[in-house]
Amino acid sequence: MAVLSGKSASPGIALGKVLLIPRDCAVVQRRSIQSVSAEQVRFRAAVEASMRDLGTIKNQVLAEIDADKAAIFEAHLLMLEDPELISGVENKIESEKMDAESALSEVADYFIRTFEGMDNEYLRERAADVSEVAQRILRHLQGKKTVDLSCLREDVVLVAHDLTASQTATLDKRKVLGILTDVGGKTSHTAIMARTLEIPAVLGLQNITELVHEGDLVALDGELGEVIVQPDTRILETYRARKQTEEHLRNELKAFIGLPTITEDGRTVCLEANIGTVDDLALVQKNDAEGVGLYRTEFLFMNRTHAPTEQEQFESYKAILTALSPRPVTIRTLDIGGDKALEYLHIEKEENPFLGCRAIRYCLREREVFKTQLRALLRASVYGNLAILFPLITTLGELLEAKKILEETKSELRDLGISYSDSIQIGVMIEVPSAAMISDILAKYVDFFSIGTNDLIQYTCAVDRLNGTVNALYDPFHPAVLRLIHLVIKNAQNAGISVAMCGEMAGDPKLIPMLLAFGLTEFSMNPAFILRARKIIRGLSYEKVVETVPKFLGCEQAADVQDLLRHCERSGGT
Ligand code: PEP
Ligand code: MG
């Protein structure tokens, strides 16, 4: 038995036999050719056959998945029309009297090396596209069959160095229980596809293809990024039980779609979704979220070589607002820096990036980047119910400055005759202890707070949230974290503004009763957790849980908080 850990790419538990996808490495040996034109014709025919494949796949994806995913194959089709690639091969055949396979390998290798050598992650990932297109042509040249994952005979866990975009897009969703790869991360095609298809996946396992054999049993947890090869009976039982619980719960939770989120004694709660891309809208709808409580706009800025234009941003914001209108959509202004560095934005390397120029600090320095985003947001505001959220506010001065820039931007738009909504709500994220401590003051200047517990915990406990060595000190149960949350909610209530929570704590089933008791009525979380939260809340009585507040605030240590939570869980929240 071996326990491996990789990058969690798509949540869920899977247990099944390995289907090992061999690394596609057709052997190419240079050979002499009789006729240049015959070789060129052979190459053309292989390109045309590849185009036909891709056309079919693209249509299939369009019909069964969506236009965004089909765009990958459109991009592959475009590569097949790219003169640098295609004429490059034909010229090589002619000038070096080379066979088509060798010419193709050399030209493709050149492109792959160029892409792989690029600093930008998005462009580096394009190397995989060139390789995939070249392999497709090569297979046609060599008369080889493509591994067809669209009609599998039995249930499998796919294990591959990297799945190609077309393999992922066409795989038989009913038969593929899970996906494991050597390479790849959260933004790779495989991860995006796996999430869309709801197939649990762990990527970036480095050498999983060497560690397993065809037919081996593997257990994986896509949320934890954990993989167990040849699990023993005890682990097998645990995973089976977890999977059963997961399936049972998922089915049971469907009954909560369309129901109001209301406690037994009539307190209404709003459950919203955290999203990172327009694609996540499908999950928002499917899980019946009551709005978007946090749209992390930095994802729009990632995986590219330059910032998105105002128009591109406008289109994304408009798409989300339109799709969800009249439900509220909270869009957070660029939260870059910290662990989310972007080369093209030229953020200098810092000793302590989490304590450096990130989020609103960056935006207040780089006014044009900030104003471009604000213009896009304002223009989009007429399409729905928009709230704008400023991240990492630590002083009132920063908030006032951000609001001033927003007002300036509004006035510029007015001068141009461009309309925007006059009911946009303005909020700050409370994710730094200084902001929590002055939340009574900040509350006078905003319409709402959103508590970002992911950062609030790291700054309260002085623990870099990505540093494994001090991980144990990153503690949502620390009494200081609880007291700050309680303080912020009370200050918001006293000022008559609304308060939401969008950090991971909001979706944690153990903590929901306590947060409700503290007075929280807006929870924003991973869309997959919404129905579970609704079920919990509908089973609670606010009158009862509120009695626990002094007990939580009186806890001396995190362990006491956990004991109390366990006690509350056993006794239905009280
Ligand atoms: C948070 O800090 O809780 C939060 C939601 O922001 P992020 O995780 O994007 O930093
Ligand atoms: Mg944060």
XYZ file of C-alpha atoms and ligand atoms in Angstrom:
585
model
C 0.000 0.000 0.000
C 1.301 3.460 -0.866
C -0.168 6.795 0.138
C 0.483 9.648 -2.305
C -0.456 13.240 -2.261
C -1.037 15.478 -5.260
C -3.009 18.531 -6.250
C -6.708 18.387 -5.520
C -8.300 19.163 -8.866
C -11.861 17.913 -8.678
C -13.630 16.865 -5.445
C -15.153 13.479 -4.656
C -14.167 9.970 -3.622
C -13.367 7.219 -6.110
C -12.369 3.635 -5.738
C -11.540 1.479 -8.716
C -9.154 -0.353 -10.985
C -6.427 1.466 -12.857
C -6.608 1.924 -16.599
C -3.126 3.052 -17.498
C -3.005 5.291 -20.537
C 0.399 4.744 -22.090
C 2.394 7.831 -22.758
C 1.929 8.513 -26.410
C 5.452 8.207 -27.709
C 5.314 6.928 -31.240
C 8.890 6.115 -32.291
C 10.061 8.174 -35.219
C 13.101 7.102 -37.191
C 14.475 9.134 -39.992
C 14.364 7.381 -43.329
C 15.152 8.374 -46.862
C 12.317 9.222 -49.200
C 11.741 8.563 -52.868
C 9.575 11.520 -53.699
C 9.194 14.861 -51.948
C 5.759 15.472 -53.381
C 4.489 12.000 -52.379
C 5.681 12.641 -48.807
C 4.006 16.030 -48.769
C 0.766 14.488 -50.023
C 0.970 11.829 -47.281
C 1.492 14.578 -44.703
C -1.455 16.622 -46.061
C -3.710 13.580 -45.905
C -2.755 13.009 -42.249
C -3.461 16.669 -41.466
C -6.848 16.430 -43.168
C -7.718 13.232 -41.305
C -6.765 14.989 -38.051
C -9.030 17.883 -38.999
C -11.917 15.500 -39.518
C -11.279 13.898 -36.073
C -11.182 17.269 -34.415
C -14.299 18.504 -36.195
C -16.198 15.466 -34.921
C -14.871 15.848 -31.379
C -15.638 19.566 -31.372
C -19.258 18.967 -32.386
C -19.627 16.218 -29.816
C -18.312 18.486 -27.058
C -20.533 21.334 -28.226
C -23.575 19.106 -28.049
C -22.728 17.338 -24.785
C -20.656 19.793 -22.768
C -20.394 23.453 -23.738
C -18.952 25.990 -26.126
C -16.045 26.911 -23.854
C -14.736 23.365 -23.801
C -15.294 23.018 -27.539
C -13.014 26.020 -27.950
C -10.020 23.817 -27.068
C -10.629 21.768 -30.210
C -11.258 24.874 -32.230
C -7.788 25.972 -31.108
C -6.347 22.605 -32.203
C -8.077 22.977 -35.567
C -6.528 26.412 -35.941
C -3.105 24.926 -35.250
C -3.660 22.568 -38.146
C -4.112 25.615 -40.353
C -1.105 27.431 -38.906
C 1.391 27.974 -41.744
C 4.332 28.061 -39.339
C 3.551 24.522 -38.293
C 2.148 23.028 -41.490
C 4.299 24.798 -44.090
C 7.211 24.408 -41.688
C 6.868 20.635 -42.017
C 6.296 20.715 -45.789
C 9.357 22.933 -46.279
C 11.479 20.613 -44.186
C 10.340 17.616 -46.224
C 11.448 19.457 -49.320
C 14.639 21.160 -48.179
C 16.030 18.263 -46.160
C 14.455 15.412 -48.143
C 13.037 14.248 -44.850
C 10.199 11.810 -44.222
C 6.953 13.393 -42.983
C 7.118 11.833 -39.488
C 10.645 13.128 -38.800
C 9.897 16.562 -40.246
C 6.769 16.830 -38.117
C 8.611 15.713 -34.966
C 11.373 18.252 -35.468
C 9.047 21.181 -36.163
C 6.708 20.247 -33.311
C 9.644 19.757 -30.918
C 10.849 23.239 -31.709
C 7.439 24.733 -30.850
C 7.068 22.588 -27.727
C 10.513 23.602 -26.410
C 9.766 27.255 -27.113
C 6.464 27.127 -25.212
C 7.929 25.064 -22.370
C 10.681 27.609 -21.894
C 8.246 30.449 -21.355
C 7.779 31.926 -17.890
C 4.067 32.303 -18.236
C 2.111 29.278 -17.004
C -0.635 29.695 -19.580
C 1.821 29.689 -22.486
C 3.747 26.768 -20.963
C 0.529 24.767 -20.974
C 0.167 25.452 -24.730
C 3.141 23.109 -25.255
C 0.761 20.270 -24.410
C -1.607 21.437 -27.167
C 1.142 21.417 -29.816
C 2.248 18.003 -28.648
C -1.306 16.694 -28.809
C -1.895 18.024 -32.312
C 1.435 16.618 -33.514
C 0.722 13.197 -31.949
C -2.631 13.119 -33.684
C -1.073 13.752 -37.098
C 1.671 11.239 -36.320
C -0.819 8.538 -35.479
C -2.520 9.091 -38.817
C 0.841 8.973 -40.609
C 1.664 5.687 -38.894
C -1.834 4.267 -39.245
C -2.177 3.880 -35.446
C -5.434 3.927 -33.554
C -6.136 6.584 -30.975
C -6.950 5.324 -27.458
C -10.685 5.638 -27.362
C -11.912 6.574 -23.912
C -15.410 7.230 -25.127
C -16.496 3.584 -25.006
C -14.981 1.772 -22.041
C -16.150 -1.679 -21.095
C -15.787 -1.388 -17.327
C -15.483 1.167 -14.553
C -11.946 2.516 -14.264
C -9.726 5.114 -12.676
C -7.711 6.665 -15.474
C -4.004 7.036 -14.760
C -1.963 9.004 -17.267
C 1.111 11.160 -17.496
C -1.279 13.830 -18.694
C -4.626 13.355 -20.364
C -4.933 15.190 -23.633
C -7.744 17.692 -23.960
C -9.562 15.495 -26.455
C -9.212 12.404 -24.258
C -10.746 14.244 -21.314
C -13.497 15.795 -23.373
C -14.664 12.589 -24.981
C -14.219 10.139 -22.135
C -17.124 8.015 -21.052
C -18.322 9.871 -17.967
C -20.303 6.890 -16.693
C -17.306 4.567 -16.696
C -14.530 6.871 -15.525
C -14.610 6.915 -11.735
C -11.557 9.072 -11.200
C -8.527 10.643 -12.848
C -4.901 10.642 -11.678
C -2.025 12.248 -13.543
C 1.707 12.842 -13.153
C 1.488 16.470 -14.206
C -1.049 19.282 -14.231
C -2.636 21.595 -11.727
C -5.894 23.332 -10.939
C -5.866 25.388 -14.142
C -4.986 22.611 -16.577
C -7.534 21.413 -19.121
C -7.820 18.094 -17.312
C -8.755 19.768 -14.031
C -11.301 22.058 -15.656
C -12.905 19.198 -17.555
C -12.912 16.886 -14.534
C -14.712 19.473 -12.426
C -17.261 20.106 -15.158
C -17.877 16.381 -15.570
C -17.873 15.921 -11.770
C -15.190 13.247 -11.884
C -12.925 13.213 -8.809
C -9.348 14.003 -9.812
C -5.928 14.336 -8.238
C -3.255 15.767 -10.525
C 0.441 16.573 -10.326
C 1.322 13.252 -8.649
C 4.706 13.314 -10.418
C 5.233 9.586 -11.054
C 1.909 7.851 -10.509
C 2.238 6.241 -13.948
C 5.380 4.453 -12.721
C 3.947 3.471 -9.362
C 0.825 1.699 -10.555
C 0.087 -1.128 -12.938
C -2.926 -1.768 -15.078
C -5.627 -3.345 -12.905
C -4.227 -2.135 -9.545
C -6.834 -0.951 -7.105
C -6.638 2.724 -6.135
C -8.632 4.916 -3.787
C -8.637 8.661 -4.210
C -10.033 11.695 -2.502
C -10.179 14.586 -4.960
C -10.809 17.152 -2.253
C -7.851 16.170 -0.078
C -5.605 15.379 -3.051
C -4.962 11.945 -1.519
C -4.359 8.696 -3.419
C -3.900 5.233 -1.949
C -2.475 2.530 -4.180
C -3.499 -1.055 -3.371
C -5.317 -0.043 -0.176
C -5.510 -2.642 2.604
C -8.872 -3.925 3.775
C -9.197 -1.331 6.514
C -8.589 1.625 4.159
C -10.812 0.023 1.568
C -13.643 -0.182 4.053
C -13.126 3.430 5.140
C -13.165 4.672 1.553
C -16.214 2.588 0.685
C -18.042 3.976 3.674
C -17.011 7.548 2.818
C -18.118 7.077 -0.752
C -21.440 5.663 0.306
C -22.007 8.506 2.725
C -21.068 10.979 0.005
C -23.491 9.457 -2.513
C -26.272 9.111 -0.013
C -25.825 12.690 1.114
C -25.688 14.016 -2.425
C -29.001 12.374 -3.280
C -30.608 13.373 -0.047
C -29.502 16.961 -0.542
C -31.295 17.263 -3.879
C -34.518 17.491 -1.879
C -33.317 20.863 -0.581
C -33.231 22.494 -4.011
C -35.826 25.245 -4.156
C -36.489 25.251 -0.416
C -36.002 28.463 1.560
C -33.009 28.619 3.893
C -34.811 29.234 7.133
C -34.329 27.997 10.693
C -37.003 26.036 12.551
C -38.003 29.219 14.326
C -38.221 31.342 11.189
C -34.847 33.112 10.889
C -34.005 33.544 7.208
C -30.453 32.933 6.047
C -28.927 33.676 2.648
C -26.626 31.047 1.130
C -24.418 32.286 -1.677
C -21.647 30.851 -3.790
C -17.946 31.665 -4.112
C -16.891 31.544 -7.743
C -13.685 32.070 -9.701
C -14.810 31.977 -13.320
C -17.893 32.473 -15.453
C -17.868 28.676 -15.943
C -18.732 28.243 -12.274
C -22.166 29.721 -12.986
C -23.378 26.228 -13.855
C -22.505 25.102 -10.324
C -24.235 28.150 -8.843
C -27.451 27.242 -10.654
C -27.207 23.527 -10.047
C -26.720 23.940 -6.306
C -29.444 26.559 -6.042
C -27.247 29.290 -4.576
C -29.138 32.424 -3.655
C -26.532 34.624 -5.296
C -22.783 35.020 -5.563
C -21.177 36.189 -2.326
C -17.663 36.292 -3.718
C -16.440 36.415 -7.281
C -12.643 36.276 -7.100
C -11.827 38.398 -10.150
C -8.103 37.634 -10.007
C -8.768 34.397 -11.923
C -9.666 36.567 -14.906
C -6.141 37.945 -14.725
C -4.375 34.591 -14.431
C -3.007 32.274 -17.108
C -2.343 35.051 -19.547
C 0.386 37.425 -20.645
C -1.383 40.732 -20.142
C -4.248 42.097 -18.067
C -7.767 41.562 -19.442
C -9.061 44.661 -21.200
C -11.946 46.684 -19.806
C -14.190 45.124 -22.453
C -13.160 41.560 -21.564
C -13.802 42.252 -17.897
C -17.113 43.931 -18.705
C -18.244 40.850 -20.674
C -17.457 38.510 -17.770
C -19.139 40.677 -15.143
C -22.140 41.228 -17.397
C -22.480 37.483 -18.058
C -22.622 36.700 -14.343
C -24.917 39.589 -13.428
C -27.296 38.836 -16.284
C -27.448 35.115 -15.565
C -28.238 35.619 -11.889
C -30.342 38.783 -11.949
C -32.122 39.728 -9.664
C -30.022 37.640 -7.285
C -27.147 39.573 -5.695
C -23.641 39.236 -7.116
C -20.691 40.418 -5.018
C -17.648 41.059 -7.152
C -14.358 41.546 -5.363
C -11.855 43.932 -6.885
C -8.496 42.498 -7.874
C -6.916 40.559 -4.994
C -3.493 40.006 -6.461
C -0.116 39.657 -4.749
C 0.508 37.377 -1.772
C 0.444 33.885 -3.239
C -1.158 35.151 -6.442
C 1.679 36.862 -8.271
C 1.304 37.872 -11.911
C 4.447 38.554 -13.848
C 2.964 41.001 -16.294
C 1.733 43.192 -13.434
C 5.365 43.614 -12.323
C 4.804 43.116 -8.631
C 8.270 43.231 -7.137
C 9.532 40.167 -5.318
C 8.943 40.659 -1.638
C 10.394 39.004 1.466
C 6.917 38.527 2.954
C 4.425 38.747 0.107
C 1.418 38.149 2.368
C 2.446 41.229 4.351
C 3.326 43.154 1.228
C 1.762 44.914 -1.683
C -1.320 42.807 -2.312
C -5.022 43.356 -3.045
C -6.260 46.904 -2.377
C -2.692 48.040 -1.641
C -1.697 47.127 -5.181
C -4.829 48.694 -6.669
C -4.329 51.972 -4.829
C -0.794 52.132 -6.241
C -1.671 51.017 -9.775
C -4.608 53.330 -10.344
C -5.080 52.503 -14.006
C -5.451 48.774 -13.362
C -7.942 49.594 -10.596
C -9.910 52.152 -12.591
C -10.134 49.861 -15.612
C -11.739 47.239 -13.405
C -14.058 49.759 -11.758
C -15.174 51.072 -15.161
C -15.950 47.539 -16.306
C -17.871 46.877 -13.090
C -19.865 50.090 -13.298
C -20.781 49.502 -16.937
C -21.869 45.945 -16.091
C -23.874 47.070 -13.046
C -26.966 47.860 -15.126
C -27.362 44.156 -15.939
C -28.096 42.933 -12.425
C -27.745 43.357 -8.707
C -24.087 44.264 -8.152
C -22.129 44.710 -4.941
C -18.466 45.745 -5.095
C -16.127 44.371 -2.444
C -12.696 45.790 -1.545
C -10.196 43.193 -0.248
C -7.560 43.488 2.483
C -8.649 46.833 3.878
C -6.610 47.590 7.018
C -7.292 51.314 7.528
C -10.197 53.689 7.044
C -7.900 55.764 4.815
C -7.607 52.933 2.286
C -11.356 52.507 2.187
C -11.968 56.215 1.692
C -9.338 56.326 -1.049
C -10.895 53.342 -2.834
C -14.337 54.940 -2.581
C -12.964 58.236 -3.883
C -11.522 56.493 -6.951
C -14.852 54.766 -7.477
C -16.672 58.126 -7.342
C -14.124 59.629 -9.743
C -14.708 56.747 -12.150
C -18.476 57.193 -11.902
C -18.155 60.869 -12.696
C -15.956 60.127 -15.736
C -18.561 57.688 -17.010
C -21.322 60.244 -16.459
C -19.346 62.764 -18.534
C -19.214 60.205 -21.317
C -22.930 59.547 -21.022
C -22.353 55.941 -19.952
C -24.917 54.669 -17.487
C -24.407 52.577 -14.370
C -26.698 51.406 -11.604
C -27.354 53.803 -8.742
C -27.958 50.995 -6.264
C -24.548 49.317 -6.191
C -23.704 48.178 -2.668
C -20.167 48.827 -1.434
C -18.459 46.540 1.048
C -15.117 45.691 2.592
C -13.615 42.358 3.335
C -12.780 41.985 6.973
C -9.763 39.736 6.790
C -7.156 41.498 8.897
C -7.393 41.944 12.690
C -6.914 45.722 12.357
C -10.029 45.945 10.187
C -11.977 43.730 12.579
C -10.977 45.912 15.527
C -12.156 49.097 13.800
C -15.178 47.494 12.178
C -17.455 49.836 14.172
C -15.762 52.733 12.343
C -15.589 51.072 8.916
C -19.294 50.195 9.201
C -20.175 53.894 8.940
C -18.744 54.053 5.429
C -19.982 50.888 3.745
C -23.175 48.965 3.021
C -21.834 45.580 4.074
C -18.943 43.516 5.420
C -17.731 40.199 4.143
C -15.571 38.296 6.606
C -12.673 36.592 4.851
C -11.691 33.987 7.391
C -8.961 32.419 5.246
C -6.868 35.534 5.670
C -8.310 36.566 9.021
C -6.986 33.314 10.513
C -3.545 33.695 8.956
C -3.130 37.289 10.114
C -4.603 36.679 13.569
C -2.468 33.617 14.209
C 0.574 35.050 12.372
C 0.791 31.941 10.205
C 1.519 31.961 6.484
C -1.433 29.932 5.226
C 0.776 28.169 2.670
C 3.639 27.277 4.989
C 3.394 23.573 5.819
C 5.800 23.796 8.767
C 3.502 25.993 10.817
C 0.267 24.603 9.467
C -0.926 23.361 12.830
C -1.000 26.926 14.147
C -3.412 28.015 11.404
C -6.467 27.440 13.520
C -10.062 28.441 12.780
C -10.928 27.382 16.339
C -8.509 29.817 17.982
C -10.567 31.828 20.504
C -9.118 35.049 19.056
C -10.574 34.209 15.636
C -13.974 33.497 17.155
C -13.964 36.723 19.165
C -12.993 38.806 16.146
C -15.761 37.261 14.068
C -18.271 37.886 16.830
C -17.096 41.488 17.191
C -17.426 42.181 13.474
C -20.949 40.741 13.312
C -22.049 42.777 16.330
C -20.510 45.980 14.966
C -22.263 45.454 11.640
C -25.574 44.803 13.375
C -25.192 47.874 15.587
C -24.527 50.007 12.532
C -27.458 48.456 10.674
C -25.382 47.098 7.775
C -25.330 43.538 6.518
C -22.510 41.111 7.178
C -21.558 38.004 5.222
C -18.785 35.463 5.554
C -16.991 34.200 2.461
C -13.972 32.377 3.915
C -13.862 28.579 4.131
C -15.280 28.644 7.673
C -18.674 29.655 6.248
C -19.129 26.287 4.524
C -17.882 24.143 7.404
C -20.860 22.144 8.716
C -19.424 22.002 12.224
C -19.220 25.781 12.453
C -22.531 26.803 10.884
C -24.561 26.571 14.149
C -22.007 28.692 15.994
C -21.864 31.317 13.229
C -25.642 31.438 13.124
C -25.622 31.905 16.894
C -23.165 34.783 16.504
C -25.777 36.472 14.302
C -24.456 35.651 10.825
C -27.235 35.429 8.240
C -25.235 35.480 4.972
C -22.897 32.612 4.217
C -20.922 32.364 0.978
C -19.157 29.120 0.112
C -18.019 26.623 -2.527
C -21.270 25.975 -4.443
C -20.949 22.235 -3.761
C -21.558 22.892 -0.047
C -24.710 25.024 -0.344
C -27.373 22.325 -0.087
C -25.583 20.717 2.854
C -25.606 24.096 4.645
C -29.295 24.582 3.846
C -30.121 21.210 5.365
C -28.187 22.038 8.545
C -29.770 25.476 8.947
C -33.307 24.204 8.423
C -32.721 21.808 11.311
C -31.586 24.493 13.765
C -33.446 26.830 16.077
C -31.870 30.282 16.373
C -33.427 30.792 19.809
C -31.651 27.683 21.017
C -28.240 28.107 19.364
C -27.938 31.716 20.494
C -27.634 30.459 24.063
C -24.235 28.944 23.212
C -22.626 32.306 22.409
C -21.250 33.071 25.903
C -19.859 29.540 26.077
C -17.942 29.970 22.793
C -16.678 33.405 23.748
C -15.544 32.023 27.091
C -13.382 29.240 25.597
C -9.746 29.555 26.572
C -8.220 27.322 23.905
C -8.956 25.964 20.456
C -9.388 22.498 21.984
C -12.166 23.854 24.227
C -13.902 25.296 21.155
C -13.687 21.927 19.427
C -15.067 20.121 22.495
C -17.929 22.566 22.639
C -18.638 22.149 18.931
C -18.750 18.375 19.357
C -21.073 18.753 22.286
C -23.334 21.089 20.260
C -23.349 18.665 17.337
C -24.557 15.852 19.576
C -27.278 17.985 21.074
C -28.563 19.534 17.839
C -26.706 22.851 17.980
C -27.156 23.771 21.635
C -10.504 34.970 2.639
O -9.413 35.472 2.891
O -11.221 34.385 3.471
C -11.039 35.028 1.265
C -12.240 34.610 0.976
O -10.187 35.486 0.309
P -9.083 34.577 -0.431
O -9.229 33.175 0.065
O -9.351 34.749 -1.879
O -7.834 35.261 0.038
Mg -8.523 36.813 1.462
